[in-house]
mmCIF file of C-alpha atoms and ligand atoms in Angstrom:
data_model
loop_
_atom_site.group_PDB
_atom_site.id
_atom_site.type_symbol
_atom_site.label_atom_id
_atom_site.label_comp_id
_atom_site.label_asym_id
_atom_site.label_seq_id
_atom_site.Cartn_x
_atom_site.Cartn_y
_atom_site.Cartn_z
ATOM 1 C CA MET A 8 29.693 22.888 11.574
ATOM 2 C CA SER A 9 26.261 22.691 10.001
ATOM 3 C CA ASN A 10 23.423 21.074 11.927
ATOM 4 C CA ARG A 11 22.070 17.924 10.232
ATOM 5 C CA LYS A 12 18.474 18.766 11.077
ATOM 6 C CA ASP A 13 18.805 22.230 9.517
ATOM 7 C CA ASP A 14 20.366 20.643 6.402
ATOM 8 C CA HIS A 15 17.342 18.339 6.160
ATOM 9 C CA ILE A 16 14.891 21.219 6.459
ATOM 10 C CA HIS A 17 16.666 23.352 3.839
ATOM 11 C CA SER A 18 16.975 20.433 1.372
ATOM 12 C CA ALA A 19 13.356 19.353 1.837
ATOM 13 C CA LEU A 20 12.185 22.920 1.218
ATOM 14 C CA LYS A 21 13.997 22.941 -2.149
ATOM 15 C CA GLN A 22 12.282 19.760 -3.320
ATOM 16 C CA ASP A 23 9.229 19.894 -5.526
ATOM 17 C CA HIS A 24 7.162 16.871 -6.539
ATOM 18 C CA PRO A 25 4.406 18.110 -8.816
ATOM 19 C CA ASN A 26 3.670 14.609 -10.162
ATOM 20 C CA ASN A 27 3.455 11.266 -8.405
ATOM 21 C CA ASP A 28 1.526 7.990 -8.379
ATOM 22 C CA PHE A 29 -1.617 9.584 -6.971
ATOM 23 C CA ASP A 30 -2.018 10.961 -10.536
ATOM 24 C CA SER A 31 -2.302 7.359 -11.783
ATOM 25 C CA VAL A 32 -5.372 6.685 -9.631
ATOM 26 C CA ARG A 33 -8.793 7.828 -10.814
ATOM 27 C CA LEU A 34 -11.930 7.657 -8.705
ATOM 28 C CA LEU A 35 -15.254 6.974 -10.401
ATOM 29 C CA SER A 36 -18.569 8.380 -9.301
ATOM 30 C CA ASN A 37 -22.188 8.814 -10.236
ATOM 31 C CA SER A 38 -23.083 12.256 -11.614
ATOM 32 C CA VAL A 39 -26.399 12.244 -9.785
ATOM 33 C CA GLY A 40 -25.436 13.822 -6.480
ATOM 34 C CA SER A 41 -26.863 12.276 -3.309
ATOM 35 C CA VAL A 42 -24.886 13.732 -0.391
ATOM 36 C CA ASN A 43 -25.019 17.128 1.375
ATOM 37 C CA VAL A 44 -21.573 18.488 2.220
ATOM 38 C CA LYS A 45 -22.698 19.334 5.767
ATOM 39 C CA ASP A 46 -23.458 15.633 6.369
ATOM 40 C CA VAL A 47 -19.981 14.445 5.352
ATOM 41 C CA ASP A 48 -18.286 13.005 8.430
ATOM 42 C CA ILE A 49 -14.490 12.752 8.334
ATOM 43 C CA GLN A 50 -13.930 12.027 12.035
ATOM 44 C CA VAL A 51 -11.629 9.168 12.999
ATOM 45 C CA HIS A 52 -11.991 7.179 16.239
ATOM 46 C CA MET A 53 -8.674 5.724 17.327
ATOM 47 C CA PHE A 54 -6.322 5.452 20.311
ATOM 48 C CA GLU A 55 -9.451 5.984 22.498
ATOM 49 C CA ARG A 56 -9.839 9.456 21.013
ATOM 50 C CA THR A 57 -11.925 11.141 18.366
ATOM 51 C CA PHE A 58 -9.954 13.102 15.794
ATOM 52 C CA LEU A 59 -11.910 15.725 13.868
ATOM 53 C CA THR A 60 -10.142 14.929 10.603
ATOM 54 C CA PRO A 61 -8.050 12.036 9.244
ATOM 55 C CA ILE A 62 -5.032 14.333 8.816
ATOM 56 C CA TYR A 63 -1.850 14.377 10.929
ATOM 57 C CA ILE A 64 1.420 16.269 10.864
ATOM 58 C CA ASN A 65 4.161 13.729 10.301
ATOM 59 C CA ALA A 66 7.644 13.507 11.824
ATOM 60 C CA MET A 67 10.143 16.230 10.956
ATOM 61 C CA SER A 68 11.467 18.623 13.462
ATOM 62 C CA GLY A 69 13.477 19.170 16.645
ATOM 63 C CA GLY A 70 17.178 19.233 17.495
ATOM 64 C CA SER A 71 18.156 22.737 16.354
ATOM 65 C CA GLU A 72 17.094 26.355 16.843
ATOM 66 C CA LEU A 73 15.432 26.438 13.429
ATOM 67 C CA SER A 74 13.575 23.196 14.052
ATOM 68 C CA LYS A 75 12.340 24.533 17.405
ATOM 69 C CA GLU A 76 10.745 27.398 15.481
ATOM 70 C CA VAL A 77 9.240 24.918 13.013
ATOM 71 C CA ASN A 78 7.863 22.770 15.853
ATOM 72 C CA GLU A 79 6.349 25.820 17.506
ATOM 73 C CA LYS A 80 4.494 26.828 14.331
ATOM 74 C CA LEU A 81 3.433 23.274 13.463
ATOM 75 C CA SER A 82 2.030 22.741 16.945
ATOM 76 C CA VAL A 83 -0.096 25.907 16.702
ATOM 77 C CA VAL A 84 -1.575 24.462 13.504
ATOM 78 C CA ALA A 85 -2.010 20.992 15.071
ATOM 79 C CA SER A 86 -3.768 22.424 18.084
ATOM 80 C CA HIS A 87 -6.088 24.637 16.002
ATOM 81 C CA PHE A 88 -7.349 21.721 13.880
ATOM 82 C CA GLY A 89 -6.960 18.898 16.420
ATOM 83 C CA PHE A 90 -4.358 17.169 14.232
ATOM 84 C CA PRO A 91 -2.100 14.596 15.881
ATOM 85 C CA MET A 92 1.494 15.739 15.490
ATOM 86 C CA ALA A 93 4.727 13.745 15.393
ATOM 87 C CA THR A 94 8.067 15.367 16.114
ATOM 88 C CA GLY A 95 11.318 14.479 14.374
ATOM 89 C CA SER A 96 13.584 11.862 15.926
ATOM 90 C CA LEU A 97 14.214 12.601 19.613
ATOM 91 C CA SER A 98 17.660 11.064 19.331
ATOM 92 C CA ALA A 99 19.266 14.541 19.508
ATOM 93 C CA ALA A 100 17.437 15.337 22.788
ATOM 94 C CA ILE A 101 18.401 11.989 24.312
ATOM 95 C CA LYS A 102 22.077 12.589 23.532
ATOM 96 C CA ASN A 103 22.103 16.253 24.512
ATOM 97 C CA ASP A 104 19.774 18.013 26.981
ATOM 98 C CA THR A 105 20.237 21.306 25.103
ATOM 99 C CA TRP A 106 17.816 20.121 22.432
ATOM 100 C CA LYS A 107 14.968 18.953 24.706
ATOM 101 C CA GLU A 108 13.317 22.359 24.534
ATOM 102 C CA SER A 109 13.158 22.225 20.719
ATOM 103 C CA PHE A 110 10.772 19.258 21.088
ATOM 104 C CA GLN A 111 9.040 20.204 24.337
ATOM 105 C CA ILE A 112 7.948 23.513 22.791
ATOM 106 C CA ILE A 113 5.017 21.657 21.241
ATOM 107 C CA GLN A 114 3.544 20.820 24.666
ATOM 108 C CA LYS A 115 2.797 24.469 25.297
ATOM 109 C CA ASN A 116 0.551 24.632 22.228
ATOM 110 C CA MET A 117 -0.811 21.080 22.384
ATOM 111 C CA GLU A 118 -1.852 20.630 25.995
ATOM 112 C CA ASN A 119 -4.720 18.301 25.121
ATOM 113 C CA GLY A 120 -3.452 17.392 21.673
ATOM 114 C CA PHE A 121 -2.163 14.028 20.508
ATOM 115 C CA LYS A 122 1.638 14.152 20.531
ATOM 116 C CA ILE A 123 3.759 11.469 18.885
ATOM 117 C CA ALA A 124 7.434 10.936 19.745
ATOM 118 C CA ASN A 125 9.813 9.532 17.111
ATOM 119 C CA ILE A 126 12.909 7.375 17.419
ATOM 120 C CA GLY A 127 15.188 5.154 15.302
ATOM 121 C CA LEU A 128 16.250 1.585 15.961
ATOM 122 C CA SER A 129 19.836 2.445 16.821
ATOM 123 C CA ARG A 130 18.402 3.580 20.174
ATOM 124 C CA SER A 131 17.669 1.163 23.046
ATOM 125 C CA LYS A 132 14.251 0.398 24.496
ATOM 126 C CA GLU A 133 15.197 2.608 27.474
ATOM 127 C CA ASP A 134 15.881 5.485 25.062
ATOM 128 C CA ALA A 135 12.525 4.873 23.392
ATOM 129 C CA LYS A 136 10.900 5.272 26.806
ATOM 130 C CA LYS A 137 12.892 8.469 27.398
ATOM 131 C CA ALA A 138 11.696 9.854 24.054
ATOM 132 C CA VAL A 139 8.088 9.290 25.140
ATOM 133 C CA GLU A 140 8.759 10.882 28.532
ATOM 134 C CA ILE A 141 10.539 13.973 27.152
ATOM 135 C CA LEU A 142 7.478 14.785 25.070
ATOM 136 C CA ASN A 143 4.867 13.357 27.429
ATOM 137 C CA ALA A 144 3.803 11.638 24.212
ATOM 138 C CA ASP A 145 0.561 9.788 23.532
ATOM 139 C CA ALA A 146 2.215 7.430 21.002
ATOM 140 C CA LEU A 147 5.645 6.539 19.678
ATOM 141 C CA GLN A 148 6.753 6.300 16.069
ATOM 142 C CA ILE A 149 9.690 4.052 15.213
ATOM 143 C CA HIS A 150 11.234 4.973 11.879
ATOM 144 C CA LEU A 151 12.680 2.492 9.381
ATOM 145 C CA ASN A 152 15.275 4.355 7.316
ATOM 146 C CA VAL A 153 17.948 1.956 6.008
ATOM 147 C CA ALA A 154 18.163 3.711 2.620
ATOM 148 C CA GLN A 155 18.661 7.060 4.330
ATOM 149 C CA GLU A 156 21.335 5.719 6.700
ATOM 150 C CA ILE A 157 23.252 4.132 3.810
ATOM 151 C CA THR A 158 23.191 7.385 1.836
ATOM 152 C CA MET A 159 24.327 9.356 4.906
ATOM 153 C CA PRO A 160 28.135 9.325 5.094
ATOM 154 C CA GLU A 161 27.972 9.210 8.907
ATOM 155 C CA GLY A 162 24.878 6.944 8.897
ATOM 156 C CA ASP A 163 24.371 3.612 10.677
ATOM 157 C CA ARG A 164 25.661 0.450 9.049
ATOM 158 C CA GLU A 165 24.240 -2.097 11.505
ATOM 159 C CA PHE A 166 20.675 -3.278 11.117
ATOM 160 C CA LYS A 167 20.758 -6.931 12.200
ATOM 161 C CA HIS A 168 19.251 -6.132 15.602
ATOM 162 C CA TRP A 169 16.225 -4.304 14.158
ATOM 163 C CA ASN A 170 13.719 -7.208 14.238
ATOM 164 C CA ALA A 171 14.383 -7.947 17.893
ATOM 165 C CA ARG A 172 14.531 -4.235 18.856
ATOM 166 C CA ILE A 173 11.076 -3.532 17.430
ATOM 167 C CA SER A 174 9.474 -6.241 19.611
ATOM 168 C CA GLU A 175 11.521 -5.145 22.633
ATOM 169 C CA ILE A 176 10.317 -1.558 22.362
ATOM 170 C CA ILE A 177 6.683 -2.563 21.872
ATOM 171 C CA ASN A 178 6.823 -4.758 24.982
ATOM 172 C CA TYR A 179 8.668 -2.155 27.051
ATOM 173 C CA ILE A 180 6.736 1.066 26.575
ATOM 174 C CA ASP A 181 3.130 1.698 27.486
ATOM 175 C CA VAL A 182 1.868 3.917 24.652
ATOM 176 C CA PRO A 183 0.814 2.696 21.179
ATOM 177 C CA VAL A 184 3.714 2.178 18.743
ATOM 178 C CA ILE A 185 3.499 3.128 15.086
ATOM 179 C CA VAL A 186 6.239 1.842 12.774
ATOM 180 C CA LYS A 187 6.898 4.122 9.812
ATOM 181 C CA GLU A 188 9.052 4.402 6.716
ATOM 182 C CA VAL A 189 10.580 7.743 5.798
ATOM 183 C CA GLY A 190 9.441 8.001 2.180
ATOM 184 C CA PHE A 191 10.334 4.683 0.500
ATOM 185 C CA GLY A 192 7.137 2.705 1.113
ATOM 186 C CA MET A 193 6.403 -0.760 2.485
ATOM 187 C CA THR A 194 5.697 -4.000 0.635
ATOM 188 C CA ARG A 195 3.199 -6.522 1.980
ATOM 189 C CA GLU A 196 6.160 -8.698 3.063
ATOM 190 C CA THR A 197 7.410 -5.816 5.237
ATOM 191 C CA VAL A 198 3.983 -5.298 6.765
ATOM 192 C CA GLU A 199 3.568 -9.034 7.405
ATOM 193 C CA LEU A 200 6.969 -9.186 9.103
ATOM 194 C CA LEU A 201 6.135 -6.152 11.253
ATOM 195 C CA SER A 202 2.793 -7.682 12.137
ATOM 196 C CA SER A 203 4.535 -10.909 13.230
ATOM 197 C CA LEU A 204 6.751 -8.779 15.506
ATOM 198 C CA GLY A 205 3.666 -7.415 17.257
ATOM 199 C CA VAL A 206 3.230 -4.156 15.344
ATOM 200 C CA THR A 207 -0.386 -3.104 14.865
ATOM 201 C CA TYR A 208 -0.043 0.494 13.562
ATOM 202 C CA ILE A 209 1.943 1.054 10.369
ATOM 203 C CA ASP A 210 2.635 4.215 8.367
ATOM 204 C CA VAL A 211 3.760 3.054 4.915
ATOM 205 C CA SER A 212 5.280 6.493 4.149
ATOM 206 C CA GLY A 213 6.007 5.890 0.483
ATOM 207 C CA LYS A 214 7.771 7.499 -2.432
ATOM 208 C CA GLY A 215 6.183 10.467 -4.162
ATOM 209 C CA GLY A 216 7.033 13.383 -1.902
ATOM 210 C CA THR A 217 10.094 14.276 0.159
ATOM 211 C CA ASN A 218 12.966 12.100 -1.084
ATOM 212 C CA PHE A 219 15.380 11.416 1.749
ATOM 213 C CA ILE A 220 18.037 9.893 -0.504
ATOM 214 C CA SER A 221 18.055 13.193 -2.363
ATOM 215 C CA VAL A 222 18.134 15.095 0.967
ATOM 216 C CA GLU A 223 21.188 13.086 2.071
ATOM 217 C CA ASN A 224 22.757 13.385 -1.402
ATOM 218 C CA ASP A 225 22.792 17.156 -0.836
ATOM 219 C CA ARG A 226 25.180 16.453 2.052
ATOM 220 C CA ARG A 227 27.468 14.060 0.091
ATOM 221 C CA VAL A 228 30.523 14.689 -2.051
ATOM 222 C CA ASN A 229 29.456 12.159 -4.712
ATOM 223 C CA ARG A 230 25.708 11.967 -5.210
ATOM 224 C CA LEU A 231 24.073 8.508 -5.420
ATOM 225 C CA LYS A 232 21.891 9.909 -8.177
ATOM 226 C CA THR A 233 20.181 6.781 -9.554
ATOM 227 C CA PHE A 234 19.513 5.557 -6.011
ATOM 228 C CA GLU A 235 16.993 8.394 -5.767
ATOM 229 C CA ASN A 236 14.602 6.136 -7.718
ATOM 230 C CA TYR A 237 14.626 3.516 -4.955
ATOM 231 C CA GLY A 238 11.444 2.616 -3.115
ATOM 232 C CA ILE A 239 7.765 2.072 -3.793
ATOM 233 C CA SER A 240 5.188 4.803 -3.788
ATOM 234 C CA THR A 241 2.514 5.449 -1.197
ATOM 235 C CA VAL A 242 -0.123 4.366 -3.718
ATOM 236 C CA GLU A 243 1.769 1.109 -4.468
ATOM 237 C CA SER A 244 2.287 0.469 -0.744
ATOM 238 C CA LEU A 245 -1.428 0.854 -0.038
ATOM 239 C CA LEU A 246 -2.352 -1.361 -2.986
ATOM 240 C CA ASP A 247 0.127 -4.034 -1.874
ATOM 241 C CA ASN A 248 -1.347 -4.063 1.602
ATOM 242 C CA GLN A 249 -5.075 -4.436 1.013
ATOM 243 C CA ASN A 250 -6.766 -6.618 3.664
ATOM 244 C CA GLN A 251 -3.866 -6.662 6.129
ATOM 245 C CA LYS A 252 -4.794 -7.108 9.786
ATOM 246 C CA VAL A 253 -3.055 -3.883 10.870
ATOM 247 C CA THR A 254 -4.141 -0.248 10.954
ATOM 248 C CA LEU A 255 -2.506 1.508 8.012
ATOM 249 C CA PHE A 256 -1.588 5.167 7.890
ATOM 250 C CA ALA A 257 -0.551 6.756 4.599
ATOM 251 C CA SER A 258 2.086 9.407 4.100
ATOM 252 C CA GLY A 259 4.587 10.358 1.443
ATOM 253 C CA GLY A 260 3.710 12.712 -1.382
ATOM 254 C CA ILE A 261 0.309 13.905 -0.188
ATOM 255 C CA ARG A 262 -0.043 17.220 -2.025
ATOM 256 C CA ASP A 263 -3.673 18.253 -1.657
ATOM 257 C CA ALA A 264 -7.237 17.321 -0.686
ATOM 258 C CA PHE A 265 -7.664 14.942 -3.627
ATOM 259 C CA ASP A 266 -4.562 12.958 -2.558
ATOM 260 C CA VAL A 267 -5.982 12.760 0.980
ATOM 261 C CA VAL A 268 -9.255 11.383 -0.401
ATOM 262 C CA LYS A 269 -7.438 8.891 -2.661
ATOM 263 C CA ALA A 270 -5.214 7.637 0.176
ATOM 264 C CA LEU A 271 -8.285 7.085 2.384
ATOM 265 C CA SER A 272 -10.075 5.339 -0.456
ATOM 266 C CA LEU A 273 -7.058 3.050 -0.902
ATOM 267 C CA GLY A 274 -7.357 1.886 2.714
ATOM 268 C CA ALA A 275 -5.544 4.404 4.908
ATOM 269 C CA THR A 276 -7.113 5.157 8.290
ATOM 270 C CA MET A 277 -5.297 8.482 8.572
ATOM 271 C CA VAL A 278 -3.143 10.528 6.221
ATOM 272 C CA GLY A 279 0.118 12.238 7.179
ATOM 273 C CA MET A 280 1.926 15.129 5.563
ATOM 274 C CA SER A 281 5.400 16.445 6.253
ATOM 275 C CA GLY A 282 6.864 18.402 3.322
ATOM 276 C CA TYR A 283 3.467 20.027 2.703
ATOM 277 C CA PHE A 284 3.221 21.403 6.254
ATOM 278 C CA LEU A 285 6.893 22.374 6.355
ATOM 279 C CA LYS A 286 6.536 24.527 3.246
ATOM 280 C CA LEU A 287 3.335 26.108 4.552
ATOM 281 C CA VAL A 288 4.771 27.222 7.888
ATOM 282 C CA MET A 289 8.072 28.367 6.375
ATOM 283 C CA GLN A 290 6.498 30.333 3.542
ATOM 284 C CA HIS A 291 3.330 31.822 5.073
ATOM 285 C CA SER A 292 2.154 33.583 8.210
ATOM 286 C CA ILE A 293 0.258 31.416 10.702
ATOM 287 C CA GLU A 294 -2.967 33.298 9.849
ATOM 288 C CA GLU A 295 -2.520 32.398 6.180
ATOM 289 C CA VAL A 296 -1.672 28.775 7.018
ATOM 290 C CA LEU A 297 -4.879 28.400 9.052
ATOM 291 C CA VAL A 298 -6.956 29.632 6.105
ATOM 292 C CA ILE A 299 -5.154 27.328 3.629
ATOM 293 C CA ILE A 300 -5.654 24.284 5.845
ATOM 294 C CA GLN A 301 -9.304 25.047 6.571
ATOM 295 C CA THR A 302 -9.766 25.127 2.792
ATOM 296 C CA LEU A 303 -7.980 21.765 2.485
ATOM 297 C CA ILE A 304 -10.374 20.223 5.027
ATOM 298 C CA ASP A 305 -13.434 21.762 3.332
ATOM 299 C CA ASP A 306 -12.158 20.439 -0.009
ATOM 300 C CA VAL A 307 -11.832 16.891 1.378
ATOM 301 C CA LYS A 308 -15.505 17.050 2.403
ATOM 302 C CA GLY A 309 -16.493 18.575 -0.931
ATOM 303 C CA MET A 310 -14.737 15.833 -2.876
ATOM 304 C CA MET A 311 -16.408 13.158 -0.782
ATOM 305 C CA ALA A 312 -19.756 14.716 -1.736
ATOM 306 C CA VAL A 313 -18.702 14.522 -5.405
ATOM 307 C CA LEU A 314 -18.030 10.812 -4.828
ATOM 308 C CA ASN A 315 -21.424 10.404 -3.127
ATOM 309 C CA VAL A 316 -20.010 9.204 0.181
ATOM 310 C CA GLU A 317 -20.814 10.500 3.654
ATOM 311 C CA ASN A 318 -17.987 8.874 5.591
ATOM 312 C CA ILE A 319 -14.507 7.395 5.274
ATOM 313 C CA GLN A 320 -15.762 3.816 5.436
ATOM 314 C CA ASP A 321 -17.912 4.311 2.327
ATOM 315 C CA LEU A 322 -15.036 6.081 0.569
ATOM 316 C CA LYS A 323 -13.150 2.775 0.556
ATOM 317 C CA HIS A 324 -15.766 1.244 -1.759
ATOM 318 C CA VAL A 325 -15.436 3.906 -4.451
ATOM 319 C CA GLN A 326 -14.452 2.354 -7.797
ATOM 320 C CA LYS A 327 -10.888 3.048 -8.925
ATOM 321 C CA ILE A 328 -9.013 2.937 -12.233
ATOM 322 C CA TYR A 329 -5.201 2.651 -12.322
ATOM 323 C CA HIS A 330 -2.748 3.708 -14.994
ATOM 324 C CA GLY A 331 0.894 3.404 -16.049
ATOM 325 C CA THR A 332 3.500 2.054 -13.650
ATOM 326 C CA VAL A 333 0.902 1.633 -10.900
ATOM 327 C CA LEU A 334 -0.942 -0.833 -13.136
ATOM 328 C CA GLU A 335 2.360 -2.616 -13.903
ATOM 329 C CA PHE A 336 2.988 -2.835 -10.171
ATOM 330 C CA ILE A 337 -0.455 -4.340 -9.548
ATOM 331 C CA ASN A 338 0.009 -6.916 -12.327
ATOM 332 C CA GLN A 339 3.480 -8.002 -11.237
ATOM 333 C CA ARG A 340 2.533 -8.187 -7.565
ATOM 334 C CA LYS A 341 -0.536 -10.383 -8.093
ATOM 335 C CA LYS A 342 -0.490 -13.214 -5.552
HETATM 336 C C1 FMN B 402 12.707 18.051 7.130
HETATM 337 C C2 FMN B 402 12.237 16.649 7.346
HETATM 338 C C3 FMN B 402 12.718 15.929 8.441
HETATM 339 C C4 FMN B 402 12.274 14.622 8.684
HETATM 340 N N1 FMN B 402 12.698 13.974 9.803
HETATM 341 C C5 FMN B 402 12.166 12.769 10.126
HETATM 342 C C6 FMN B 402 12.467 12.146 11.371
HETATM 343 O O1 FMN B 402 13.219 12.671 12.193
HETATM 344 N N2 FMN B 402 11.890 10.937 11.622
HETATM 345 C C7 FMN B 402 11.038 10.330 10.738
HETATM 346 O O2 FMN B 402 10.493 9.266 11.022
HETATM 347 N N3 FMN B 402 10.760 10.904 9.544
HETATM 348 C C8 FMN B 402 11.282 12.098 9.226
HETATM 349 N N4 FMN B 402 10.947 12.699 8.038
HETATM 350 C C9 FMN B 402 10.161 11.921 7.045
HETATM 351 C C10 FMN B 402 8.674 12.240 7.076
HETATM 352 O O3 FMN B 402 8.078 11.925 8.317
HETATM 353 C C11 FMN B 402 7.912 11.506 5.946
HETATM 354 O O4 FMN B 402 7.992 10.125 6.174
HETATM 355 C C12 FMN B 402 8.476 11.837 4.567
HETATM 356 O O5 FMN B 402 8.912 13.176 4.512
HETATM 357 C C13 FMN B 402 7.448 11.641 3.454
HETATM 358 O O6 FMN B 402 6.340 12.516 3.615
HETATM 359 P P1 FMN B 402 6.128 13.873 2.740
HETATM 360 O O7 FMN B 402 6.238 13.472 1.299
HETATM 361 O O8 FMN B 402 4.779 14.359 3.135
HETATM 362 O O9 FMN B 402 7.200 14.840 3.129
HETATM 363 C C14 FMN B 402 11.357 14.002 7.788
HETATM 364 C C15 FMN B 402 10.866 14.751 6.691
HETATM 365 C C16 FMN B 402 11.284 16.042 6.462
HETATM 366 C C17 FMN B 402 10.719 16.810 5.316
#
């Protein structure tokens, strides 16, 4: 029998998303430069820590031999750059001790790093606590993945308890909780509901990159082809959630340094990547990956200098122009 986690990894690796809504956002600047690259500060202060960059490795792996290998490589990268790193759902390790090691492998490489456990809402608050304990995690991600479950033949069909479960978990565990999508984005109504349930950290994880309906379609007999268009993009999610009273993280379809800069400019506090990092560690040696990522970080700073900003706060005030369906979205979602 094939392992679901391995299926996910293989499908995600096949996906390619050369174009997405980040292409419909343009940033304006003044041609008269005024910032030295060495003065650009991209540090983020959060969770009583200082992160050197606003980048994190988002939830993916654990629960198979292959995903243990992936977690090992990702955690070397996370440790080298001081990136926070989330694992994939710890559900597999809670059900079966055999898979604990495939998650715990990251502790070896990330002794002082920021480790994030991940769990779904079919699990109890006690399981959420176990997930944190297995990883000795510094934070917990709860994933919202109704569209994925519905596409999955063996997926969950019961979601009525989700509202109550979110609050229960937040009240029960003693590390910060981040609620995230898995690539279909979050409207302002979603964020407001989550906020009313006590959630203060939200990863909108929008459309534009890894498409989990497509991933699950690869495991189905009859593909739900048109359903692959479901969801709102990361750009639309960020635009819909300007001025919310929560800390927003952005993920979903971040392809390069310019997307990182755009996501930060649109209000994200930190920017997560999954498919990007998966492809890097599966297709390159660790030495090559370290060079590629150092270049990504240098490029983020370089682009901020182009935009005449020295820090992430100032980046938020950069003027933006929107095109195409993003503009339609803005117009139809006007309050
Ligand atoms: C192979 C793979 C496995 C994933 N597994 C999980 C998971 O277990 N839990 C979760 O919250 N998100 C999971 N995700 C979703 C990502 O965290 C992220 O929300 C989504 O892939 C969009 O980001 P991207 O476009 O950078 O890949 C997974 C993504 C990939 C590629």
